[in-house]
GROMACS .gro file of C-alpha atoms in nm:
model
   70
    1MET     CA    1   1.828  -1.282  -2.551
    2SER     CA    2   2.065  -1.071  -2.326
    3ILE     CA    3   2.118  -1.125  -1.969
    4ALA     CA    4   1.910  -0.846  -1.876
    5GLU     CA    5   1.634  -0.948  -2.060
    6LYS     CA    6   1.636  -1.299  -1.896
    7LYS     CA    7   1.649  -1.135  -1.565
    8TYR     CA    8   1.335  -0.911  -1.599
    9ARG     CA    9   1.098  -1.178  -1.770
   10LYS     CA   10   0.775  -1.217  -1.579
   11LYS     CA   11   0.717  -1.562  -1.409
   12PRO     CA   12   0.442  -1.789  -1.556
   13LEU     CA   13   0.129  -1.806  -1.380
   14LYS     CA   14   0.076  -2.115  -1.161
   15PRO     CA   15  -0.200  -2.328  -1.274
   16GLY     CA   16  -0.532  -2.218  -1.184
   17VAL     CA   17  -0.462  -1.863  -1.099
   18LYS     CA   18  -0.654  -1.628  -1.313
   19ALA     CA   19  -0.475  -1.279  -1.432
   20ASP     CA   20  -0.802  -1.079  -1.308
   21LYS     CA   21  -0.786  -1.218  -0.958
   22LEU     CA   22  -0.400  -1.098  -0.934
   23VAL     CA   23  -0.367  -0.786  -0.714
   24THR     CA   24  -0.062  -0.542  -0.746
   25SER     CA   25   0.064  -0.350  -0.468
   26THR     CA   26   0.282  -0.042  -0.455
   27VAL     CA   27   0.503   0.070  -0.191
   28ILE     CA   28   0.453   0.438  -0.108
   29THR     CA   29   0.697   0.616   0.153
   30VAL     CA   30   0.569   0.916   0.359
   31ARG     CA   31   0.730   1.127   0.607
   32ILE     CA   32   0.580   1.229   0.905
   33SER     CA   33   0.673   1.437   1.208
   34ASP     CA   34   0.673   1.301   1.565
   35ASP     CA   35   0.379   1.439   1.654
   36GLU     CA   36   0.206   1.286   1.351
   37LYS     CA   37   0.344   0.947   1.443
   38MET     CA   38   0.217   0.971   1.780
   39ARG     CA   39  -0.152   1.078   1.681
   40ILE     CA   40  -0.157   0.799   1.435
   41GLU     CA   41  -0.033   0.540   1.720
   42LYS     CA   42  -0.314   0.674   1.902
   43ILE     CA   43  -0.558   0.618   1.651
   44MET     CA   44  -0.404   0.249   1.588
   45ALA     CA   45  -0.446   0.189   1.966
   46ASN     CA   46  -0.798   0.300   1.997
   47LEU     CA   47  -0.905   0.122   1.682
   48GLU     CA   48  -0.700  -0.185   1.738
   49ILE     CA   49  -0.526  -0.176   1.411
   50LYS     CA   50  -0.199  -0.325   1.385
   51ARG     CA   51  -0.049  -0.184   1.085
   52TYR     CA   52   0.019   0.152   0.957
   53SER     CA   53  -0.096   0.094   0.593
   54ASP     CA   54  -0.456   0.015   0.720
   55VAL     CA   55  -0.471   0.353   0.864
   56MET     CA   56  -0.344   0.524   0.565
   57ARG     CA   57  -0.596   0.320   0.367
   58MET     CA   58  -0.890   0.433   0.595
   59ALA     CA   59  -0.737   0.792   0.573
   60LEU     CA   60  -0.741   0.755   0.172
   61GLU     CA   61  -1.106   0.648   0.157
   62MET     CA   62  -1.225   0.928   0.403
   63VAL     CA   63  -1.047   1.179   0.167
   64LYS     CA   64  -1.166   1.012  -0.176
   65PRO     CA   65  -1.524   1.159  -0.165
   66THR     CA   66  -1.404   1.506  -0.150
   67LEU     CA   67  -1.126   1.513  -0.418
   68GLN     CA   68  -1.190   1.725  -0.727
   69PHE     CA   69  -0.961   1.717  -1.027
   70GLY     CA   70  -0.961   1.987  -1.294
   0.00000   0.00000   0.00000
């Protein structure tokens, strides 16, 4: 086994952790203007939200039912 293969092997699961309970996360970078950032910060202040990611999740949930592909 090469060094690269050893480096990227998955770590074994801890005892008692089931694979169906693991949640994977993905990092997404978004460029926004200063005006958009100020609007997001106002939303966060009004709704007492501390993380930008929570605002983005709410926005995606609001848009999801209207998306149509194909």
